[in-house]
mmCIF file of C-alpha atoms in Angstrom:
data_model
loop_
_atom_site.group_PDB
_atom_site.id
_atom_site.type_symbol
_atom_site.label_atom_id
_atom_site.label_comp_id
_atom_site.label_asym_id
_atom_site.label_seq_id
_atom_site.Cartn_x
_atom_site.Cartn_y
_atom_site.Cartn_z
ATOM 1 C CA MET A 1 4.777 -75.368 44.336
ATOM 2 C CA THR A 2 3.873 -78.817 45.162
ATOM 3 C CA SER A 3 4.691 -80.160 48.570
ATOM 4 C CA ALA A 4 4.801 -83.661 47.398
ATOM 5 C CA ALA A 5 5.885 -85.326 50.631
ATOM 6 C CA GLY A 6 3.182 -88.044 51.578
ATOM 7 C CA SER A 7 1.172 -87.485 47.939
ATOM 8 C CA THR A 8 -0.688 -90.759 47.222
ATOM 9 C CA CYS A 9 -2.209 -90.297 43.687
ATOM 10 C CA GLY A 10 -0.551 -91.811 40.441
ATOM 11 C CA PRO A 11 1.523 -94.795 40.367
ATOM 12 C CA THR A 12 3.490 -96.097 43.017
ATOM 13 C CA PRO A 13 6.885 -95.431 42.694
ATOM 14 C CA SER A 14 8.160 -98.989 41.962
ATOM 15 C CA GLU A 15 5.667 -98.821 38.552
ATOM 16 C CA LEU A 16 7.636 -95.962 37.301
ATOM 17 C CA PRO A 17 10.309 -96.394 34.736
ATOM 18 C CA SER A 18 14.087 -95.721 36.204
ATOM 19 C CA LEU A 19 15.853 -92.527 35.076
ATOM 20 C CA PRO A 20 17.952 -91.977 32.640
ATOM 21 C CA ARG A 21 21.480 -91.010 33.372
ATOM 22 C CA ASP A 22 24.046 -89.360 32.023
ATOM 23 C CA GLU A 23 27.539 -87.552 32.531
ATOM 24 C CA ASP A 24 27.975 -83.747 31.781
ATOM 25 C CA GLY A 25 28.063 -84.832 27.866
ATOM 26 C CA PRO A 26 27.645 -82.940 24.853
ATOM 27 C CA VAL A 27 24.698 -80.297 24.998
ATOM 28 C CA PHE A 28 23.525 -81.519 21.863
ATOM 29 C CA GLN A 29 23.803 -85.041 20.334
ATOM 30 C CA GLU A 30 23.714 -84.045 16.382
ATOM 31 C CA PRO A 31 24.029 -80.579 14.802
ATOM 32 C CA TRP A 32 20.661 -80.258 13.443
ATOM 33 C CA GLU A 33 19.081 -80.424 17.097
ATOM 34 C CA ALA A 34 21.311 -77.074 17.582
ATOM 35 C CA GLN A 35 20.257 -75.498 14.641
ATOM 36 C CA ALA A 36 16.457 -76.459 15.439
ATOM 37 C CA PHE A 37 17.257 -74.684 18.959
ATOM 38 C CA ALA A 38 19.052 -71.855 17.745
ATOM 39 C CA MET A 39 16.399 -70.812 15.081
ATOM 40 C CA THR A 40 14.084 -71.107 17.872
ATOM 41 C CA VAL A 41 15.933 -68.693 20.320
ATOM 42 C CA TRP A 42 16.543 -66.376 17.698
ATOM 43 C CA LEU A 43 12.704 -66.134 16.158
ATOM 44 C CA HIS A 44 11.889 -65.426 19.618
ATOM 45 C CA GLU A 45 14.227 -62.791 20.635
ATOM 46 C CA LYS A 46 12.984 -61.064 17.406
ATOM 47 C CA GLY A 47 9.577 -61.212 18.303
ATOM 48 C CA HIS A 48 7.824 -63.600 16.398
ATOM 49 C CA PHE A 49 6.509 -65.180 19.548
ATOM 50 C CA THR A 50 6.679 -65.432 23.116
ATOM 51 C CA TRP A 51 8.468 -68.001 25.403
ATOM 52 C CA PRO A 52 4.818 -69.013 27.178
ATOM 53 C CA GLU A 53 3.531 -69.397 23.594
ATOM 54 C CA TRP A 54 6.720 -71.832 22.809
ATOM 55 C CA ALA A 55 6.504 -73.473 25.945
ATOM 56 C CA GLU A 56 2.947 -74.542 25.303
ATOM 57 C CA CYS A 57 3.652 -75.730 21.852
ATOM 58 C CA LEU A 58 6.587 -77.567 23.065
ATOM 59 C CA SER A 59 4.912 -79.372 26.073
ATOM 60 C CA ARG A 60 1.959 -80.298 23.342
ATOM 61 C CA GLU A 61 4.139 -82.162 21.174
ATOM 62 C CA ILE A 62 5.535 -84.089 24.095
ATOM 63 C CA THR A 63 2.142 -85.172 25.451
ATOM 64 C CA ALA A 64 1.432 -86.177 21.767
ATOM 65 C CA ALA A 65 4.533 -88.183 21.713
ATOM 66 C CA GLN A 66 4.046 -90.141 24.483
ATOM 67 C CA GLY A 67 0.451 -90.568 23.692
ATOM 68 C CA THR A 68 1.764 -92.540 20.848
ATOM 69 C CA GLY A 69 4.258 -94.353 22.495
ATOM 70 C CA ASP A 70 7.467 -92.384 22.852
ATOM 71 C CA PRO A 71 9.270 -93.333 26.207
ATOM 72 C CA ASP A 72 10.235 -90.014 26.596
ATOM 73 C CA LEU A 73 13.601 -90.406 28.260
ATOM 74 C CA GLY A 74 15.198 -87.229 27.059
ATOM 75 C CA ASP A 75 16.794 -88.401 24.108
ATOM 76 C CA THR A 76 13.778 -87.434 21.437
ATOM 77 C CA TYR A 77 13.625 -84.400 23.173
ATOM 78 C CA TYR A 78 14.597 -82.345 19.979
ATOM 79 C CA LEU A 79 12.504 -84.154 17.977
ATOM 80 C CA HIS A 80 9.656 -83.026 19.694
ATOM 81 C CA TRP A 81 11.072 -79.774 19.609
ATOM 82 C CA LEU A 82 11.512 -79.725 16.194
ATOM 83 C CA LYS A 83 7.980 -80.913 15.426
ATOM 84 C CA ALA A 84 6.954 -77.596 17.750
ATOM 85 C CA LEU A 85 8.903 -74.845 15.849
ATOM 86 C CA GLU A 86 7.088 -76.320 12.482
ATOM 87 C CA GLY A 87 3.952 -76.175 13.955
ATOM 88 C CA LEU A 88 4.839 -72.634 15.346
ATOM 89 C CA VAL A 89 6.354 -71.092 12.141
ATOM 90 C CA ALA A 90 3.000 -72.228 10.101
ATOM 91 C CA GLU A 91 0.954 -70.910 12.904
ATOM 92 C CA LYS A 92 2.488 -67.641 13.046
ATOM 93 C CA GLY A 93 2.310 -67.677 9.388
ATOM 94 C CA LEU A 94 6.140 -67.306 9.019
ATOM 95 C CA LEU A 95 6.133 -70.387 6.622
ATOM 96 C CA THR A 96 3.563 -72.456 5.355
ATOM 97 C CA SER A 97 3.583 -76.469 5.906
ATOM 98 C CA ALA A 98 3.159 -76.610 1.813
ATOM 99 C CA ASP A 99 6.537 -74.470 1.425
ATOM 100 C CA LEU A 100 8.288 -76.814 4.089
ATOM 101 C CA ALA A 101 7.408 -79.947 2.261
ATOM 102 C CA LYS A 102 8.359 -78.498 -1.203
ATOM 103 C CA ARG A 103 11.438 -77.712 0.341
ATOM 104 C CA LYS A 104 12.217 -80.838 2.233
ATOM 105 C CA THR A 105 11.792 -82.460 -1.506
ATOM 106 C CA ALA A 106 14.394 -80.309 -2.958
ATOM 107 C CA TRP A 107 16.735 -80.776 -0.052
ATOM 108 C CA ASP A 108 16.578 -84.860 -0.664
ATOM 109 C CA ARG A 109 17.029 -84.224 -4.224
ATOM 110 C CA ALA A 110 19.924 -82.314 -3.691
ATOM 111 C CA ALA A 111 21.104 -84.741 -1.483
ATOM 112 C CA HIS A 112 20.779 -87.637 -4.212
ATOM 113 C CA ALA A 113 22.643 -85.428 -6.751
ATOM 114 C CA THR A 114 25.561 -85.033 -4.603
ATOM 115 C CA PRO A 115 28.514 -87.104 -4.550
ATOM 116 C CA HIS A 116 29.101 -88.457 -0.778
ATOM 117 C CA GLY A 117 31.669 -85.864 0.762
ATOM 118 C CA GLN A 118 30.918 -82.984 -1.105
ATOM 119 C CA PRO A 119 28.848 -80.045 0.215
ATOM 120 C CA ILE A 120 25.254 -80.468 -0.293
ATOM 121 C CA ILE A 121 24.011 -77.445 -2.675
ATOM 122 C CA LEU A 122 20.260 -76.400 -3.082
ATOM 123 C CA PRO A 123 19.363 -75.371 -6.864
ATOM 124 C CA PRO A 124 18.767 -71.825 -7.410
ATOM 125 C CA ASP A 125 15.150 -73.272 -8.687
ATOM 126 C CA ALA A 126 14.389 -75.052 -5.371
ATOM 127 C CA MET B 1 28.918 -95.233 -9.465
ATOM 128 C CA THR B 2 29.800 -92.663 -7.041
ATOM 129 C CA GLU B 3 27.943 -93.095 -3.693
ATOM 130 C CA HIS B 4 25.389 -90.161 -3.164
ATOM 131 C CA SER B 5 24.786 -88.266 -0.149
ATOM 132 C CA HIS B 6 22.009 -88.641 2.379
ATOM 133 C CA LEU B 7 20.356 -86.359 4.913
ATOM 134 C CA SER B 8 18.138 -87.941 7.713
ATOM 135 C CA ASP B 9 14.563 -86.565 7.957
ATOM 136 C CA MET B 10 15.434 -84.654 10.372
ATOM 137 C CA GLU B 11 18.429 -82.854 8.645
ATOM 138 C CA LEU B 12 16.125 -82.306 5.814
ATOM 139 C CA ARG B 13 13.646 -80.857 7.930
ATOM 140 C CA VAL B 14 16.045 -78.661 9.542
ATOM 141 C CA ARG B 15 17.608 -77.204 6.560
ATOM 142 C CA SER B 16 14.132 -76.549 5.277
ATOM 143 C CA LEU B 17 12.967 -74.380 7.995
ATOM 144 C CA GLU B 18 16.628 -72.805 8.236
ATOM 145 C CA SER B 19 16.895 -71.953 4.383
ATOM 146 C CA LEU B 20 13.093 -70.980 3.941
ATOM 147 C CA LEU B 21 13.455 -68.484 6.800
ATOM 148 C CA THR B 22 16.952 -67.383 5.523
ATOM 149 C CA ASP B 23 15.437 -66.692 2.051
ATOM 150 C CA LYS B 24 12.652 -64.734 4.091
ATOM 151 C CA GLY B 25 14.980 -62.706 5.867
ATOM 152 C CA LEU B 26 13.577 -64.210 9.237
ATOM 153 C CA VAL B 27 16.804 -65.581 10.458
ATOM 154 C CA ASP B 28 20.749 -65.009 10.002
ATOM 155 C CA PRO B 29 22.661 -68.224 9.782
ATOM 156 C CA ALA B 30 25.800 -66.692 11.321
ATOM 157 C CA ALA B 31 23.714 -65.187 14.347
ATOM 158 C CA LEU B 32 22.219 -68.906 14.580
ATOM 159 C CA ASP B 33 25.707 -70.083 14.746
ATOM 160 C CA ALA B 34 26.839 -67.400 17.538
ATOM 161 C CA ILE B 35 23.573 -68.954 19.686
ATOM 162 C CA VAL B 36 24.874 -72.368 19.360
ATOM 163 C CA ASP B 37 28.226 -71.299 20.159
ATOM 164 C CA THR B 38 26.986 -69.363 23.222
ATOM 165 C CA TYR B 39 25.119 -72.171 24.436
ATOM 166 C CA GLU B 40 27.772 -75.093 23.590
ATOM 167 C CA ASN B 41 30.754 -73.012 25.081
ATOM 168 C CA LYS B 42 29.970 -69.905 27.179
ATOM 169 C CA VAL B 43 27.134 -70.561 28.995
ATOM 170 C CA GLY B 44 26.752 -73.602 31.474
ATOM 171 C CA PRO B 45 26.488 -74.466 35.365
ATOM 172 C CA ARG B 46 29.516 -72.349 36.326
ATOM 173 C CA ASN B 47 27.508 -69.131 35.919
ATOM 174 C CA GLY B 48 25.167 -70.367 38.356
ATOM 175 C CA ALA B 49 28.228 -71.234 40.796
ATOM 176 C CA ARG B 50 29.480 -68.161 40.733
ATOM 177 C CA VAL B 51 26.213 -66.918 42.076
ATOM 178 C CA VAL B 52 25.901 -69.251 44.770
ATOM 179 C CA ALA B 53 29.698 -68.631 45.655
ATOM 180 C CA ARG B 54 28.733 -65.057 46.415
ATOM 181 C CA ALA B 55 26.034 -65.564 48.170
ATOM 182 C CA TRP B 56 28.063 -67.940 50.459
ATOM 183 C CA VAL B 57 30.223 -65.294 51.158
ATOM 184 C CA ASP B 58 28.281 -62.036 51.201
ATOM 185 C CA GLY B 59 25.045 -61.979 53.226
ATOM 186 C CA ASP B 60 23.851 -58.912 51.483
ATOM 187 C CA TYR B 61 24.098 -60.278 48.396
ATOM 188 C CA LYS B 62 22.290 -63.594 49.465
ATOM 189 C CA GLN B 63 19.514 -61.596 50.898
ATOM 190 C CA TRP B 64 18.947 -59.823 47.617
ATOM 191 C CA LEU B 65 19.113 -63.160 46.015
ATOM 192 C CA LEU B 66 16.416 -64.149 47.870
ATOM 193 C CA ARG B 67 14.338 -61.482 47.401
ATOM 194 C CA ASP B 68 14.964 -60.631 43.820
ATOM 195 C CA ALA B 69 16.806 -63.197 42.297
ATOM 196 C CA THR B 70 16.553 -62.074 38.722
ATOM 197 C CA ALA B 71 17.983 -58.816 39.383
ATOM 198 C CA ALA B 72 20.775 -60.069 41.533
ATOM 199 C CA ILE B 73 21.834 -62.733 38.813
ATOM 200 C CA ASN B 74 21.646 -59.829 36.084
ATOM 201 C CA SER B 75 23.953 -57.943 38.280
ATOM 202 C CA LEU B 76 26.711 -60.596 37.736
ATOM 203 C CA GLY B 77 25.802 -60.463 33.941
ATOM 204 C CA TYR B 78 23.965 -63.605 33.454
ATOM 205 C CA VAL B 79 20.804 -62.473 31.796
ATOM 206 C CA SER B 80 17.737 -64.916 30.493
ATOM 207 C CA THR B 81 17.215 -63.858 27.034
ATOM 208 C CA GLN B 82 13.492 -65.909 27.483
ATOM 209 C CA GLY B 83 12.290 -63.363 29.815
ATOM 210 C CA ALA B 84 11.673 -66.015 32.468
ATOM 211 C CA ASP B 85 12.288 -65.076 35.831
ATOM 212 C CA ILE B 86 14.128 -66.430 38.561
ATOM 213 C CA VAL B 87 13.549 -67.592 41.874
ATOM 214 C CA VAL B 88 16.116 -68.671 44.237
ATOM 215 C CA LEU B 89 15.242 -71.613 46.863
ATOM 216 C CA GLU B 90 17.311 -71.679 49.843
ATOM 217 C CA ASN B 91 18.193 -75.194 51.393
ATOM 218 C CA THR B 92 18.462 -75.108 55.027
ATOM 219 C CA ASP B 93 19.041 -77.913 57.591
ATOM 220 C CA ALA B 94 14.877 -78.626 57.560
ATOM 221 C CA VAL B 95 14.469 -78.135 54.171
ATOM 222 C CA HIS B 96 15.658 -79.492 50.929
ATOM 223 C CA ASN B 97 14.445 -77.936 47.565
ATOM 224 C CA LEU B 98 14.154 -79.919 44.187
ATOM 225 C CA THR B 99 13.209 -78.534 40.728
ATOM 226 C CA VAL B 100 11.604 -80.044 37.753
ATOM 227 C CA CYS B 101 9.828 -79.034 34.856
ATOM 228 C CA THR B 102 6.501 -81.149 34.336
ATOM 229 C CA LEU B 103 5.357 -80.297 31.200
ATOM 230 C CA CYS B 104 8.460 -79.646 29.049
ATOM 231 C CA SER B 105 11.846 -78.925 30.198
ATOM 232 C CA CYS B 106 11.914 -74.792 31.339
ATOM 233 C CA TYR B 107 15.431 -74.742 33.130
ATOM 234 C CA PRO B 108 17.224 -71.346 33.978
ATOM 235 C CA TRP B 109 19.862 -71.488 30.688
ATOM 236 C CA ALA B 110 21.275 -68.340 31.868
ATOM 237 C CA VAL B 111 22.664 -69.469 35.171
ATOM 238 C CA LEU B 112 22.685 -73.472 34.421
ATOM 239 C CA GLY B 113 23.274 -73.579 30.446
ATOM 240 C CA LEU B 114 20.947 -76.547 29.001
ATOM 241 C CA PRO B 115 19.860 -79.347 30.687
ATOM 242 C CA PRO B 116 20.877 -82.861 31.058
ATOM 243 C CA ALA B 117 19.027 -85.686 29.467
ATOM 244 C CA TRP B 118 17.613 -86.755 32.602
ATOM 245 C CA TYR B 119 16.246 -83.368 33.545
ATOM 246 C CA LYS B 120 13.939 -83.739 30.266
ATOM 247 C CA SER B 121 13.022 -87.119 30.637
ATOM 248 C CA PHE B 122 9.509 -88.452 31.456
ATOM 249 C CA PRO B 123 10.140 -90.510 34.476
ATOM 250 C CA TYR B 124 12.185 -87.539 36.094
ATOM 251 C CA ARG B 125 9.303 -85.030 35.280
ATOM 252 C CA ALA B 126 6.947 -87.521 36.307
ATOM 253 C CA ARG B 127 8.463 -88.850 39.628
ATOM 254 C CA ALA B 128 10.308 -85.637 40.913
ATOM 255 C CA VAL B 129 6.541 -84.583 41.785
ATOM 256 C CA LYS B 130 5.202 -88.245 43.047
ATOM 257 C CA ASP B 131 8.257 -89.612 44.766
ATOM 258 C CA PRO B 132 10.681 -87.028 45.397
ATOM 259 C CA ARG B 133 12.600 -88.808 48.084
ATOM 260 C CA GLY B 134 12.752 -91.946 45.496
ATOM 261 C CA VAL B 135 14.336 -89.598 42.700
ATOM 262 C CA LEU B 136 16.503 -88.261 45.411
ATOM 263 C CA ALA B 137 17.775 -91.849 46.777
ATOM 264 C CA GLU B 138 18.640 -92.752 42.813
ATOM 265 C CA PHE B 139 21.097 -89.857 43.091
ATOM 266 C CA GLY B 140 22.423 -91.242 46.125
ATOM 267 C CA GLN B 141 21.197 -88.751 48.374
ATOM 268 C CA ILE B 142 19.310 -90.059 51.218
ATOM 269 C CA LEU B 143 17.629 -87.714 53.342
ATOM 270 C CA ASP B 144 16.655 -87.686 56.959
ATOM 271 C CA ASP B 145 12.975 -88.065 57.870
ATOM 272 C CA ASP B 146 12.837 -85.034 59.517
ATOM 273 C CA VAL B 147 14.253 -82.600 56.568
ATOM 274 C CA GLU B 148 10.965 -81.634 54.276
ATOM 275 C CA VAL B 149 11.337 -81.952 50.600
ATOM 276 C CA ARG B 150 9.947 -79.479 48.727
ATOM 277 C CA VAL B 151 9.462 -80.000 44.720
ATOM 278 C CA TRP B 152 9.135 -76.719 42.677
ATOM 279 C CA ASP B 153 7.717 -76.810 39.245
ATOM 280 C CA SER B 154 8.815 -74.430 36.569
ATOM 281 C CA THR B 155 7.163 -72.638 34.035
ATOM 282 C CA ALA B 156 8.096 -70.498 31.013
ATOM 283 C CA GLU B 157 7.637 -67.321 32.911
ATOM 284 C CA VAL B 158 9.359 -68.868 36.533
ATOM 285 C CA ARG B 159 12.392 -70.623 36.820
ATOM 286 C CA TYR B 160 14.424 -72.001 39.986
ATOM 287 C CA LEU B 161 17.894 -72.129 41.165
ATOM 288 C CA VAL B 162 18.355 -74.051 44.465
ATOM 289 C CA LEU B 163 20.717 -72.499 46.798
ATOM 290 C CA PRO B 164 22.431 -75.300 48.652
ATOM 291 C CA GLN B 165 23.819 -75.225 51.834
ATOM 292 C CA ARG B 166 27.979 -74.222 52.066
ATOM 293 C CA PRO B 167 29.571 -77.127 52.874
ATOM 294 C CA ALA B 168 31.146 -77.727 56.420
ATOM 295 C CA GLY B 169 34.807 -76.933 56.745
ATOM 296 C CA THR B 170 35.000 -74.021 53.771
ATOM 297 C CA ASP B 171 35.806 -71.229 55.935
ATOM 298 C CA GLY B 172 39.093 -70.786 54.324
ATOM 299 C CA LEU B 173 38.512 -70.669 51.102
ATOM 300 C CA ASN B 174 37.650 -68.019 48.520
ATOM 301 C CA GLU B 175 35.179 -67.054 46.384
ATOM 302 C CA ASP B 176 36.515 -68.751 43.272
ATOM 303 C CA GLU B 177 37.367 -72.104 45.144
ATOM 304 C CA LEU B 178 34.074 -72.017 46.604
ATOM 305 C CA ALA B 179 32.332 -71.724 43.402
ATOM 306 C CA GLY B 180 34.396 -74.864 42.267
ATOM 307 C CA LEU B 181 32.840 -77.058 45.013
ATOM 308 C CA VAL B 182 29.179 -76.210 43.459
ATOM 309 C CA THR B 183 27.701 -78.925 41.205
ATOM 310 C CA ARG B 184 25.169 -78.251 38.700
ATOM 311 C CA ASN B 185 22.960 -81.008 40.046
ATOM 312 C CA SER B 186 23.189 -79.289 43.572
ATOM 313 C CA MET B 187 21.706 -76.379 41.798
ATOM 314 C CA ILE B 188 18.851 -78.476 40.540
ATOM 315 C CA GLY B 189 18.409 -80.231 43.487
ATOM 316 C CA THR B 190 19.142 -83.258 43.076
ATOM 317 C CA GLU B 191 22.289 -83.519 45.202
ATOM 318 C CA ARG B 192 23.346 -82.209 48.717
ATOM 319 C CA LEU B 193 27.010 -81.171 48.993
ATOM 320 C CA ALA B 194 29.143 -82.783 51.365
ATOM 321 C CA GLY B 195 28.517 -81.333 54.868
ATOM 322 C CA ASP B 196 24.817 -79.607 52.983
#
């Protein structure tokens, strides 16, 4: 617990950016955010990593993003989430980064080969 | 020429993860859909509101909640799948509790659903600790100087839920009606209920 009343460390309140506010809007801004979230929950439930391991990985990505200039207003949260998940599945040996890169190229090719509005299917040899 | 499809960088990366993990039998797309449905439609702040309302009408339950919140909350059917313990913090006339996760965005999903964008933002995470009264003021909550503000930093192991004070003039309301008065922000601690 931090009893913060009277704290004098760090920047003064006026130097800190204002809070982003929102209504009780949608939980996920885009479907990919929901998929990334669900994969993490599932892999954790199946015992591939502990929740503290996940939280450490996620907070590391958030801190790294801040270091490269992300104002970190909550709207980029799932970008950090996705990067943390990619890192953790590689760290745990579930997938390699090379597998991911190769598959990403295959999906990009498949999208380009698919007329707009049609479902994008990965060719079997991808 | 027919216009072709385009997937964003994030869409490509998520599809790559999901399709590779599915190929290896590590995820089941139908199970992923069920998880998304749960978090979009089934869990949310209403669960927490039911916990709070029960504590308001049942003194024994309230004591249990303050002593062992994880068990008391599980008894209502709300179970954390992340294995985190929940600790309930009681607001009183003298103490106001505010919760935050300074490192990432740990949050009691089982009782509040997923966090709002501001909870995940750096300004909130930084300022809740350094300037809690300023943060509360931005949420329209001006506390008397003699009210102590306690800030609680969540972790992957422990999440917090604020038990707001029961508003004055609600003696005639039943548990369901009381649950309807409990807001998400009052359980995070960025709001005090009317008369709280």
